Coordinates of C-alpha atoms and ligand atoms in Angstrom, one line a residue:
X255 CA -82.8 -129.4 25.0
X256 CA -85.4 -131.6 26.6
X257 CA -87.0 -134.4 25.2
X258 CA -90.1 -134.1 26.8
X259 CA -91.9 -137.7 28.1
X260 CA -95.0 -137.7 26.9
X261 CA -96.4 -140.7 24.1
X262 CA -95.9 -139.8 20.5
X263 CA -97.5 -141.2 18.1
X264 CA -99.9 -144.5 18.7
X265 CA -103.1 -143.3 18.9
X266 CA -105.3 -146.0 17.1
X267 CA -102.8 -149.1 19.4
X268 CA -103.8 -146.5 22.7
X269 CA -107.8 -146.8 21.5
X270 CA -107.2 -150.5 20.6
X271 CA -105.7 -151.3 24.3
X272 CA -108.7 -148.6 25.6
X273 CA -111.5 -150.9 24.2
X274 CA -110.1 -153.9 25.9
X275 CA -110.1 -151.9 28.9
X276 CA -113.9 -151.4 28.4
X277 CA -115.3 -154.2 27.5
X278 CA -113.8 -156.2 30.8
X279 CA -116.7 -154.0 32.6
X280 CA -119.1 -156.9 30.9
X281 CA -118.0 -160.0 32.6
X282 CA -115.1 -160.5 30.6
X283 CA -111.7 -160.9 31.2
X284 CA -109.4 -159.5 28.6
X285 CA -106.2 -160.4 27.1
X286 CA -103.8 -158.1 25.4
X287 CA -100.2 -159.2 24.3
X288 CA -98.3 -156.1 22.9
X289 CA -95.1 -156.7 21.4
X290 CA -92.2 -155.4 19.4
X291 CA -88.5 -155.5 19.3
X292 CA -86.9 -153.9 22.3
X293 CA -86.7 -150.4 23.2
X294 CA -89.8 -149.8 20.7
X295 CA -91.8 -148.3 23.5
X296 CA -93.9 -151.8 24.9
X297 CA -93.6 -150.4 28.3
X298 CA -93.8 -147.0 28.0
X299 CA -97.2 -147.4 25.4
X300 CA -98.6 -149.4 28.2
X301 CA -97.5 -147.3 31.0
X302 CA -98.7 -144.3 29.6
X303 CA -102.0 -145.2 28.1
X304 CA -103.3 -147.1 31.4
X305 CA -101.7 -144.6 33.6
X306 CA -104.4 -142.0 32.6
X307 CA -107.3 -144.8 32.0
X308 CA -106.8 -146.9 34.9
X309 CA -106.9 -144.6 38.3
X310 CA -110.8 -143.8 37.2
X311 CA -112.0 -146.6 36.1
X312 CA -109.5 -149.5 37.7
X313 CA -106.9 -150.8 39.8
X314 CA -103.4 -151.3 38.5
X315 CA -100.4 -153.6 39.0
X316 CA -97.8 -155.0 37.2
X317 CA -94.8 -157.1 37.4
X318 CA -91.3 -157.5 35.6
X319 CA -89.9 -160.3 34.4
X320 CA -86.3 -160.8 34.7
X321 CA -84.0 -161.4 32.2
X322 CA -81.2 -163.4 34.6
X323 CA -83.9 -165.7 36.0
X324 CA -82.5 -164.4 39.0
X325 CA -85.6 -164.0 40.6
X326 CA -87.8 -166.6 42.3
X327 CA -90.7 -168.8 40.4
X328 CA -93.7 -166.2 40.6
X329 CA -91.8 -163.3 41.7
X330 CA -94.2 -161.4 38.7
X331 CA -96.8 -162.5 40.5
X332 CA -95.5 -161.3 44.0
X333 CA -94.5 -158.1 43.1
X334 CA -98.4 -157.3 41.8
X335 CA -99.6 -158.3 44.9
X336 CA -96.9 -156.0 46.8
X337 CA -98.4 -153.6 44.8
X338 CA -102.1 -153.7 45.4
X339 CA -101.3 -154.3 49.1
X340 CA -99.1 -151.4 48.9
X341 CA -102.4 -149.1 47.7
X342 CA -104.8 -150.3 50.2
X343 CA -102.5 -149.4 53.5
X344 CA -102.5 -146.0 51.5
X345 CA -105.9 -146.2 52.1
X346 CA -108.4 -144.9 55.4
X347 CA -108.1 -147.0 59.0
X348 CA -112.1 -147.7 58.0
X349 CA -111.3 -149.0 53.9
X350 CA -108.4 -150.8 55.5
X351 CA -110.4 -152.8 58.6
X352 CA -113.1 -153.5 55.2
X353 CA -110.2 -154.6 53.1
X354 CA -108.9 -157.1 55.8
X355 CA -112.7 -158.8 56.3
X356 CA -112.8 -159.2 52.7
X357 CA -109.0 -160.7 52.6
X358 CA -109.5 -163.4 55.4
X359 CA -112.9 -164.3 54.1
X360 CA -111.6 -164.9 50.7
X361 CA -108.7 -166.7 51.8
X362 CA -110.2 -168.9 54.4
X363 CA -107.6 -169.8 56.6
X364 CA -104.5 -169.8 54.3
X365 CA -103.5 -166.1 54.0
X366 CA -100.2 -166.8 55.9
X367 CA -99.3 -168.6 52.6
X368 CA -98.8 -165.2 50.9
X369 CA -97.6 -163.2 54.3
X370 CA -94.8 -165.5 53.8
X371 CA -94.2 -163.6 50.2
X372 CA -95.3 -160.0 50.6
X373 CA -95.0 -159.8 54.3
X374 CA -96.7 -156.1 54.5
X375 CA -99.9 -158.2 54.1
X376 CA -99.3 -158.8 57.6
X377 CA -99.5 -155.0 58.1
X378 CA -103.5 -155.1 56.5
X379 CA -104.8 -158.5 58.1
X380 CA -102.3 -158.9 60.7
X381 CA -100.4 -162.0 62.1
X382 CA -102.6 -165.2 60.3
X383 CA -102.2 -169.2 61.3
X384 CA -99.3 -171.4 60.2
X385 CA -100.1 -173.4 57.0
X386 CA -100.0 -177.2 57.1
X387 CA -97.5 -178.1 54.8
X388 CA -98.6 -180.6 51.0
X389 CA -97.5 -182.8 48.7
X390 CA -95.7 -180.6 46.3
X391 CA -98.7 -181.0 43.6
X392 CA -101.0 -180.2 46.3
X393 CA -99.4 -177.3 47.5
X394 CA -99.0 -176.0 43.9
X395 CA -102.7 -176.3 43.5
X396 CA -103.5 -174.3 47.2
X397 CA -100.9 -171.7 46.2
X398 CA -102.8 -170.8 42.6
X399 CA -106.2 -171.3 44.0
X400 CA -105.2 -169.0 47.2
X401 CA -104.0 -166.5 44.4
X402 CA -107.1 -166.4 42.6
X403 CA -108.8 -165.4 45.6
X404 CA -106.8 -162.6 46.1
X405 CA -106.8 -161.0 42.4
X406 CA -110.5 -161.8 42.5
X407 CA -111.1 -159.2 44.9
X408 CA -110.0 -156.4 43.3
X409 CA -112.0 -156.6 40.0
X410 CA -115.8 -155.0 40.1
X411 CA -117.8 -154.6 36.9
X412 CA -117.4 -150.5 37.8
X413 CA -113.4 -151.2 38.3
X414 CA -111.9 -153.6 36.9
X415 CA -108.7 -154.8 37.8
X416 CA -105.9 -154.4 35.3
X417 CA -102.5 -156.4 35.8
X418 CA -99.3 -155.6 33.5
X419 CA -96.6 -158.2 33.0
X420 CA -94.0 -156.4 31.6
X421 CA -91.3 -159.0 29.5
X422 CA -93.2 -161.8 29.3
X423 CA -91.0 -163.1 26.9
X424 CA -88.6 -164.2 29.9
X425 CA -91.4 -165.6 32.0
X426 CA -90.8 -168.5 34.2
X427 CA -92.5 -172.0 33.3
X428 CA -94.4 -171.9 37.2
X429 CA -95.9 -168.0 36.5
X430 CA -96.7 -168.7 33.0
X431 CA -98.7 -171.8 34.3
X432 CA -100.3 -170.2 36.8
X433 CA -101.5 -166.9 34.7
X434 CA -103.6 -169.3 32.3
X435 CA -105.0 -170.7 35.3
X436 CA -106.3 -167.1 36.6
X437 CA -107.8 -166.5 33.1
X438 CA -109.6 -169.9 32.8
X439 CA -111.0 -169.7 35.9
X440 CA -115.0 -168.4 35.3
X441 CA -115.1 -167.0 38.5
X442 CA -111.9 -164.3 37.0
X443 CA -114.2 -161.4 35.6
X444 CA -113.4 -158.5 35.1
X445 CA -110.1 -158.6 34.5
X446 CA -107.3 -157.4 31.7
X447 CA -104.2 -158.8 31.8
X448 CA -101.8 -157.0 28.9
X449 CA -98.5 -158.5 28.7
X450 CA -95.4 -156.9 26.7
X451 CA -92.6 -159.5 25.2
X452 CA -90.5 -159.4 22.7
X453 CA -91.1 -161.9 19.5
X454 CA -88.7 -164.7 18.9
X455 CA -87.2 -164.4 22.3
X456 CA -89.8 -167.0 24.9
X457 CA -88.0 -168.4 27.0
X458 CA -90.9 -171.1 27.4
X459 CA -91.8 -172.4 24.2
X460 CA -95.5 -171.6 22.7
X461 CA -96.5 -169.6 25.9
X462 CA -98.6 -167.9 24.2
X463 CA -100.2 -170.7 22.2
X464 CA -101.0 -172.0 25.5
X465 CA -102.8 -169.1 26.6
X466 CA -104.8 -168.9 23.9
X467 CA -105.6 -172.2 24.3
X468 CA -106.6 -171.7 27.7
X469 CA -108.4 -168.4 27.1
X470 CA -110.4 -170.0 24.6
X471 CA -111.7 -172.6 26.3
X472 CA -114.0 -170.1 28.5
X473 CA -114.8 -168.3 25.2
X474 CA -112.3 -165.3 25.3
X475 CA -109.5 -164.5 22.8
X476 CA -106.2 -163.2 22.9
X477 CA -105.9 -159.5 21.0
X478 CA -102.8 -158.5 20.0
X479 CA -101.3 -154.9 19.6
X480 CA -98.0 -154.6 17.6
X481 CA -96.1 -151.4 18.0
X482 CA -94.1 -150.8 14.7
X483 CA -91.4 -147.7 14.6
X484 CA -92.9 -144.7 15.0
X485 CA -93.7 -142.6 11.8
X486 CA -91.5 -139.9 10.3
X487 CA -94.4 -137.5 11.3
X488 CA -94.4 -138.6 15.3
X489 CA -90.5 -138.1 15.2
X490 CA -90.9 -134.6 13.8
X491 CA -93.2 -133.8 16.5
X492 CA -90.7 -135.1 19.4
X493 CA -87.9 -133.6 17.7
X494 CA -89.4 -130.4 17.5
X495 CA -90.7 -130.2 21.3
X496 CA -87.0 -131.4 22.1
X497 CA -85.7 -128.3 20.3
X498 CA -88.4 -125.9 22.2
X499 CA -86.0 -125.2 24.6
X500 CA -83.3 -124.2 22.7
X501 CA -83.6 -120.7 22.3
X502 CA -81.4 -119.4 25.1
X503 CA -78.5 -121.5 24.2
X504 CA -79.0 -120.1 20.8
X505 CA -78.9 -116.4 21.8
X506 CA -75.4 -117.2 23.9
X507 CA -73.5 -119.3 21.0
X508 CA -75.2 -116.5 18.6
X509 CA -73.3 -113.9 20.5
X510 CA -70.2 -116.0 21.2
X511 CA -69.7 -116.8 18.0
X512 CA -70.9 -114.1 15.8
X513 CA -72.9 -116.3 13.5
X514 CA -69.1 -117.9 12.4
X515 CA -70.4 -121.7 11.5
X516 CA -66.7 -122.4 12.0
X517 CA -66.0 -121.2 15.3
X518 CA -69.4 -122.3 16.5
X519 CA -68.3 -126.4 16.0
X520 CA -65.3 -125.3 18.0
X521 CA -67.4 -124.2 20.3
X522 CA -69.5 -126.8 20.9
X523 CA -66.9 -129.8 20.5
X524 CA -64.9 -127.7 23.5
X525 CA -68.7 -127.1 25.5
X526 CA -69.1 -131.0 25.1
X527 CA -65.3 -131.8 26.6
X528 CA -66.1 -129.3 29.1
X529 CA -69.2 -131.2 30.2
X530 CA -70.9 -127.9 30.1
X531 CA -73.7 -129.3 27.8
X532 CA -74.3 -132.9 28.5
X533 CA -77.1 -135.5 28.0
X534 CA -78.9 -136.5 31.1
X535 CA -80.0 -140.5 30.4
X536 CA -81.9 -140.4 34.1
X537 CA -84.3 -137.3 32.8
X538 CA -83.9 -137.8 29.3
X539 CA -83.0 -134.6 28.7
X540 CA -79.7 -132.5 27.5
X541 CA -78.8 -130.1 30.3
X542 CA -76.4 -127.2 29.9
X543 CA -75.6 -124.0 32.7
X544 CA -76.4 -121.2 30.6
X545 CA -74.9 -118.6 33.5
X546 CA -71.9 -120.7 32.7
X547 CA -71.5 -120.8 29.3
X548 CA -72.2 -117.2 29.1
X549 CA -69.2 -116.7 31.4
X550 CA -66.8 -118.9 29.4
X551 CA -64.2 -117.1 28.3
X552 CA -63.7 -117.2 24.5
X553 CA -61.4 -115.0 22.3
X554 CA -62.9 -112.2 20.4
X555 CA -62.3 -113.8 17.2
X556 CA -62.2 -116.9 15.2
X557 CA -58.0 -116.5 14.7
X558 CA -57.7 -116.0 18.2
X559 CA -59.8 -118.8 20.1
X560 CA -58.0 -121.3 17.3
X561 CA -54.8 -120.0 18.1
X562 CA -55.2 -120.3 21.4
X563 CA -56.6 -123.8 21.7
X564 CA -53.7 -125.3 19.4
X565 CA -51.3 -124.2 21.7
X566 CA -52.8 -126.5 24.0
X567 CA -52.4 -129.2 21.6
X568 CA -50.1 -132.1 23.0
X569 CA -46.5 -130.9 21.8
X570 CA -45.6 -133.9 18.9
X571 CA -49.1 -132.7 17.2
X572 CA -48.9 -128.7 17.4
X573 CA -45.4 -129.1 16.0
X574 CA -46.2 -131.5 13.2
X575 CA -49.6 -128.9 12.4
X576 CA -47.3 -126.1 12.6
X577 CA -44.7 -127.8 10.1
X578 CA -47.9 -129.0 7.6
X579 CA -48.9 -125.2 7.8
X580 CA -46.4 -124.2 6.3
X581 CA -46.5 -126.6 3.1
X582 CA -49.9 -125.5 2.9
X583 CA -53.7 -125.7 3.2
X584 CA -53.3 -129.8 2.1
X585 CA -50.2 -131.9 2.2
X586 CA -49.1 -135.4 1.5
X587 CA -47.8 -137.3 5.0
X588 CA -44.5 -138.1 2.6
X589 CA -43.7 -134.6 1.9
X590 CA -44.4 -133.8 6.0
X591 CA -42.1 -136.5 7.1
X592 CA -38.4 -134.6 6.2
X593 CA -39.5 -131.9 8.8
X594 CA -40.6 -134.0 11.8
X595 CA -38.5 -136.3 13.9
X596 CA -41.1 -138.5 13.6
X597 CA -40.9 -142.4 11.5
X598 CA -44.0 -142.2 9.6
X599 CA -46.3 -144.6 11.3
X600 CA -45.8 -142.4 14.5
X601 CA -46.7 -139.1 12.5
X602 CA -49.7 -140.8 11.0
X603 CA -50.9 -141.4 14.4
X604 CA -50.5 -137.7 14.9
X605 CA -52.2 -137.1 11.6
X606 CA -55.3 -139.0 12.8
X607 CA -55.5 -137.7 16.2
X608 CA -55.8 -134.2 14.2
X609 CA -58.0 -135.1 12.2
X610 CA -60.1 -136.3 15.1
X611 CA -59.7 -133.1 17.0
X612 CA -60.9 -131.9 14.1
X613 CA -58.0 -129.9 13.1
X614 CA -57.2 -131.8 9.9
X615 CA -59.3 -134.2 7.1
X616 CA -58.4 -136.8 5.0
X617 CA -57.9 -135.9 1.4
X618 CA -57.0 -139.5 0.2
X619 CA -56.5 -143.0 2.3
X620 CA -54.5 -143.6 -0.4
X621 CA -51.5 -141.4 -0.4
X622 CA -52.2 -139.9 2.8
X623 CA -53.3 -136.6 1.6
X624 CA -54.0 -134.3 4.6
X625 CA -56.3 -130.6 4.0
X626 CA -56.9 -128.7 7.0
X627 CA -59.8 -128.1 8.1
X628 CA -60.1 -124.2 7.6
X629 CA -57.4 -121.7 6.8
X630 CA -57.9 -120.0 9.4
X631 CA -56.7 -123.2 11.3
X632 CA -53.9 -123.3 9.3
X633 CA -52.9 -119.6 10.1
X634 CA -53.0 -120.4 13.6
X635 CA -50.6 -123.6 13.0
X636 CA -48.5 -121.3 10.9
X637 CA -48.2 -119.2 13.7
X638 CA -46.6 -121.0 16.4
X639 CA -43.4 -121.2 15.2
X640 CA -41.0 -118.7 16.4
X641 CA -39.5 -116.1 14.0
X642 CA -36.3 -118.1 13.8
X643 CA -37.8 -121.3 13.3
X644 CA -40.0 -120.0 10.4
X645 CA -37.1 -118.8 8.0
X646 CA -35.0 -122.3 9.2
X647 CA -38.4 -124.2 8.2
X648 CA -38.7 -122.3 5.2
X649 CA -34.9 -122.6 4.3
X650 CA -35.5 -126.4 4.6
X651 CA -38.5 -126.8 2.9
X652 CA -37.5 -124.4 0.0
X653 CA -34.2 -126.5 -0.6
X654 CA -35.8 -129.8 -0.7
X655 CA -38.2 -128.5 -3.1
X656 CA -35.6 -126.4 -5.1
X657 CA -34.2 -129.9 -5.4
X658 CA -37.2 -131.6 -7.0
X659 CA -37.7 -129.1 -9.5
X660 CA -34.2 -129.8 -10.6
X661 CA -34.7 -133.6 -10.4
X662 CA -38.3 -134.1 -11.3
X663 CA -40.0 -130.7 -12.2
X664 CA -43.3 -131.7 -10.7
X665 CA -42.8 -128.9 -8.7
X666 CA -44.0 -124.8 -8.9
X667 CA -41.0 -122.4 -9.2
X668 CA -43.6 -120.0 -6.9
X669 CA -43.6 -122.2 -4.4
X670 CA -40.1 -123.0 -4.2
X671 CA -39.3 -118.8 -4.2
X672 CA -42.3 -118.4 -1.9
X673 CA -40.5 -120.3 0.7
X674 CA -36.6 -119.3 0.0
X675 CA -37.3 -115.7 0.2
X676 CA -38.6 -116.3 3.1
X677 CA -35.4 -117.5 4.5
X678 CA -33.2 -115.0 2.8
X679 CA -31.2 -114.7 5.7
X680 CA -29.6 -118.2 5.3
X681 CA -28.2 -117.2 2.2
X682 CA -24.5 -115.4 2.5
X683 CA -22.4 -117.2 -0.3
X684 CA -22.5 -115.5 -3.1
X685 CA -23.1 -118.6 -5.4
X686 CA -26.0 -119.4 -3.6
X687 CA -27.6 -115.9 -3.7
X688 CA -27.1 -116.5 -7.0
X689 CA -28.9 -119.4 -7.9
X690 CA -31.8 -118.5 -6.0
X691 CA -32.0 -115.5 -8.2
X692 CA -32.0 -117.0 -11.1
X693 CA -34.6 -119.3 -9.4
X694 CA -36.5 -116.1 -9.2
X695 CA -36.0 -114.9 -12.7
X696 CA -37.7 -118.1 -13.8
X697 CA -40.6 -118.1 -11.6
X698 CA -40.7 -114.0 -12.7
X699 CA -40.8 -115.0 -15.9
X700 CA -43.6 -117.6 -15.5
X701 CA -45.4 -114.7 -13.4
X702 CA -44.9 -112.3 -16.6
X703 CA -46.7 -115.0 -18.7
X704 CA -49.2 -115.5 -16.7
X705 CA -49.5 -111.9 -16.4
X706 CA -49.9 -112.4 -12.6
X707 CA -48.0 -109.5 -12.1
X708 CA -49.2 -108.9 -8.3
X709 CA -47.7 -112.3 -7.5
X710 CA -44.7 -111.4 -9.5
X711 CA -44.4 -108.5 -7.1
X712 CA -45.2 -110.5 -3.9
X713 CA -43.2 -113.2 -4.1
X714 CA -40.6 -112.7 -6.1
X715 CA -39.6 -108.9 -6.1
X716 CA -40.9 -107.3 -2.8
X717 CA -38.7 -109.5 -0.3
X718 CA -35.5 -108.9 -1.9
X719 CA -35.9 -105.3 -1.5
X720 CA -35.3 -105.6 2.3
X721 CA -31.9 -107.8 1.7
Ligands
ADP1034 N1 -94.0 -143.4 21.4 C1 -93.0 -142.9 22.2 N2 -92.9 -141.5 22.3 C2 -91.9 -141.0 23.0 N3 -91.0 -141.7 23.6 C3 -91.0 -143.0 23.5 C4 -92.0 -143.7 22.8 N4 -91.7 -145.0 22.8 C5 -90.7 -145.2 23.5 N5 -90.2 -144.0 24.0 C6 -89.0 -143.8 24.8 O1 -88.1 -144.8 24.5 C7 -87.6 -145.5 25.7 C8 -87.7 -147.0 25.5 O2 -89.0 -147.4 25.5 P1 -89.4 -148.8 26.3 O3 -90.9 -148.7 26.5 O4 -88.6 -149.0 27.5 O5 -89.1 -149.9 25.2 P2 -89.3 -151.4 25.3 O6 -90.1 -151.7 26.5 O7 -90.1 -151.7 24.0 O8 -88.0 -152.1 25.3 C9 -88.6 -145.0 26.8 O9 -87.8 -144.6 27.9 C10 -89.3 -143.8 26.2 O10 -88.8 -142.6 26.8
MG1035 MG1 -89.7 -152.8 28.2

C-alpha cells in the first residue's frame, strides 16, 4: 500500500497563502503565520503549496527552529542564507560574477561578517576584509542592518522573495528580534515571510503580538491561516489512493487463503512477524515482496496451516491449549487448572499470551472464562496429544466430572460419558465398568427424552461396541 505524498485537502488555506504570495509583487511585504497542533500538516501545507508557486514566480528559503535550543542565536536566519547562496553557485560563471557585484555593493565592506556564518559565501564573492570588532549594541545593529542588505537583494516586484520559518513557536529572542526588524524596514519590499508554530507553545512570550505591532507600524498586517483536521471527505480520498495498490497482494492472499476470513488473519498476523509486509516510515509507504509471499509455503487448508503453527507454540502454552481442547470450545481457567502442572497465576499468563497470539478470547474477566478463537483452532489443539495421552486426559477429566455430577449436579451426564468412553480402556474392574454403565444408562435415558437419538447412538452406544 502506498500512501501517496501529495496535499489532501486545503484548497481554500493553499488560495489564501497564494494571494499573499501575489500581492507582495505590489510593494508589499507579506506576513503569513499558519498554525495548528503538531503533526497537522504546517510544514507539509507550506512546503507543498509554495513548492509549485515559488520556482516561477520567486525565490525560496526557509529555516528551522529547534526545539533543544541547541542551535546558535540566528541559526534560522543562517540556514536561509545557506540556502539562497547555495542556489546562486548553482547558477552560470556569468549570473555568479553579477551576483558577487551586487553582494559586495550591497554590503559595503562588511560581507566577511556573514563569511564568518555561511562560509560558501566565500565561494561567490571570495575572500572579503576583516571586520573591526563593536560594542555589543553596535555590532547587533551592523549584523541586522548587513542582513537586510542581503535578503533585500533577492526580492524584485517580478520575483519576490519568499522566506519560511518553520517552528516559530521555539524561536530564539535574538531571531525573533531581528525578523521584525526586516519587515519594518520600508526599504523590505517584496517580501513574504510565512511562519508555521504551534499555538500555546512560544517560547518568547507575545512574539507574535510584537510582530504585528511592528508590521503595522509601516501599514501591513499579519494574515493568519489555521489548518484544522482534515475532513472525513480528504481522508477518504487518501485512504483510497493508499489502497490503489493493493490489488496484487489481494490476488496472492485470495489464492492462499481461499477466501477463508479465518485463515487469512492468520496469514497476515504471521506475514507481519515475518516482516514480509512492513510499513516504511522513511517513504511513507507499506512495502511487501510479492515474489515472496507468493513463495511462502502455507498448508493447503485451514486445519493444516493451524495445526502446524501450534506446534510451534512455546511447550507450557500448546500443552495447556491442547488440555482446554479437550473441555471444549470455552472453558473456565478453574476447571483447566487440575490438568496442568501449572499454579494458576502462571496458567493465566499462558491464557493471556493465547489469547494475544490470538488463539484464545476472553469470555469473562470475571471468572476467567476462556472461548477459542475458532473450532477449527480447537481441533488443531485437540490434536496434539498423542493417542495415549488422549484416553489418560479423557479418563481424568471424565472422573473429576463424574464426580461433580455426584456432588453438585451442575454437570451434563453427556459430557461426563462423552469423555469416559473415550477412555474405556482404563476401565478393567468390573465395579467400575459398571458404574460407568449405569452412568450411560442415565445419560441414554436423557438422550431418549430428548429424543436425540443420534447422540444417544454416538456417545453413549457406538463406543462400547468396540470394548
Ligand atoms: N493535507 C495532507 N495531506 C496528506 N498528507 C499530509 C497532510 N498533512 C500532513 N500530511 C502528512 O502528515 C505528516 C505530518 O505533517 P507535518 O507537516 O510534518 O506536521 P506539522 O508540521 O504540523 O507538525 C507529513 O509527513 C505528511 O506526510
Ligand atoms: Mg512541522
Amino acid at each position: 500500500m502506498i500512501i501517496p505524498s501529495c496535499l489532501y485537502g486545503r484548497s481554500s488555506e493553499q488560495a489564501f497563502l497564494l494571494d499573499a504570495l501575489k500581492r507582495t509583487t505590489e510593494e508589499t511585504v507579506e506576513f503569513v503565520g499558519v498554525s495548528g497542533g503538531g503533526g497537522i500538516g504546517k510544514t507539509f501545507f507550506v512546503m507543498e503549496t509554495l513548492r509549485n508557486a515559488v520556482p516561477k514566480e520567486g525565490v525560496f528559503a526557509k529555516g528551522k527552529f529547534d526545539s533543544q535550543s541547541a542551535s546558535p542565536p540566528y541559526s534560522v536566519w543562517i540556514q536561509a542564507i545557506d540556502e539562497l547562496v547555495g542556489q546562486l553557485l548553482m547558477e552560470s560563471m556569468l549570473q555568479n560574477e553579477v551576483w558577487k557585484l551586487r553582494i559586495l555593493d550591497a554590503l559595503e565592506g562588511y560581507a566577511q561578517i556573514l563569511i564568518e556564518r555561511v562560509p560558501k559565501l566565500e565561494l561567490l564573492i571570495g575572500p572579503q576584509p576583516a571586520i573591526q570588532p563593536l560594542p555589543p549594541l553596535e555590532a547587533q545593529s551592523r549584523f541586522h542592518l548587513i542582513l537586510n542588505r542581503f535578503f533585500q537583494l533577492f526580492a524584485f516586484r517580478e520575483r519576490p522573495l519568499v522566506l519560511f520559518l518553520d517552528d516559530l513557536q521555539w524561536a530564539d529572542e535574538a531571531s525573533l528580534q531581528y525578523l521584525a526588524y526586516l519587515l519594518e524596514d520600508w526599504k523590505t519590499k517584496h517580501l513574504l515571510v510565512v511562519a508555521a508554530y504551534r499555538e500555546e507553545k512560544f517560547r518568547v512570550p507575545n512574539a507574535l503580538s510584537h510582530i504585528e505591532i511592528r508590521l503595522a507600524k509601516r501599514g501591513a498586517t499579519m494574515s493568519r491561516i489555521h489548518l484544522n483536521p482534515l475532513q472525513s471527505a480528504d481522508l477518504k480520498h487518501m485512504l483510497s489512493d493508499a489502497m490503489r495498490d493493493i490489488d496484487g497482494l489481494v490476488s496472492v492472499l485470495l489464492q492462499k487463503t481461499d477466501g477463508n476470513p479465518l485463515f487469512l488473519k492468520q496469514i497476515l498476523q504471521d506475514l507481519f512477524e515475518a516482516k514480509l509486509i512492513e510499513f516504511d516510515e522513511y517513504s511513507g509507504r507499506w512495502l511487501w515482496n510479492l515474489l515472496h509471499i507468493t513463495e511462502t509455503n502455507v498448508a493447503d487448508n485451514v486445519a493444516a496451516y493451524i495445526s502446524v503453527k501450534i506446534k510451534h507454540l512455546p511447550s507450557s502454552t500448546a500443552l495447556a491449549l491442547s488440555r482446554a481442547a479437550f473441555l471444549g470450545s470455552s472453558f473456565a481457567l478453574e476447571s483447566l487448572l487440575p490438568f496442568v502442572e501449572h499454579s494458576a497465576d502462571e496458567l493465566s499468563g499462558i491464557l493471556d499470551y493465547a489469547v494475544r497470539e490470538g488463539y484464545l478470547q476472553v469470555l469473562s474477566e470475571v471468572d476467567s472464562q476462556y472461548k477459542f478463537q475458532h473450532d477449527r483452532i480447537q481441533q488443531a489443539a485437540y490434536e496434539l496429544l498423542e493417542d495415549y495421552d488422549c484416553s489418560d486426559l479423557h479418563m481424568r477429566i471424565g472422573m473429576s466430572l463424574a464426580q461433580r455430577l455426584r456432588m453438585v449436579g451442575d454437570v451434563n451426564e453427556f459430557e461426563v460419558v462423552n469423555h469416559l468412553n473415550r477412555a474405556l480402556n482404563h476401565f478393567e474392574r468390573p465395579e467400575q465398568k459398571l458404574e460407568l454403565a449405569d452412568l450411560n444408562l442415565l445419560a441414554g435415558l436423557k438422550a431418549k427424552q430428548s429424543t436425540a437419538y443420534e447422540t444417544l447412538w454416538d456417545i453413549c452406544v457406538k463406543p462400547w461396541s468396540y470394548w
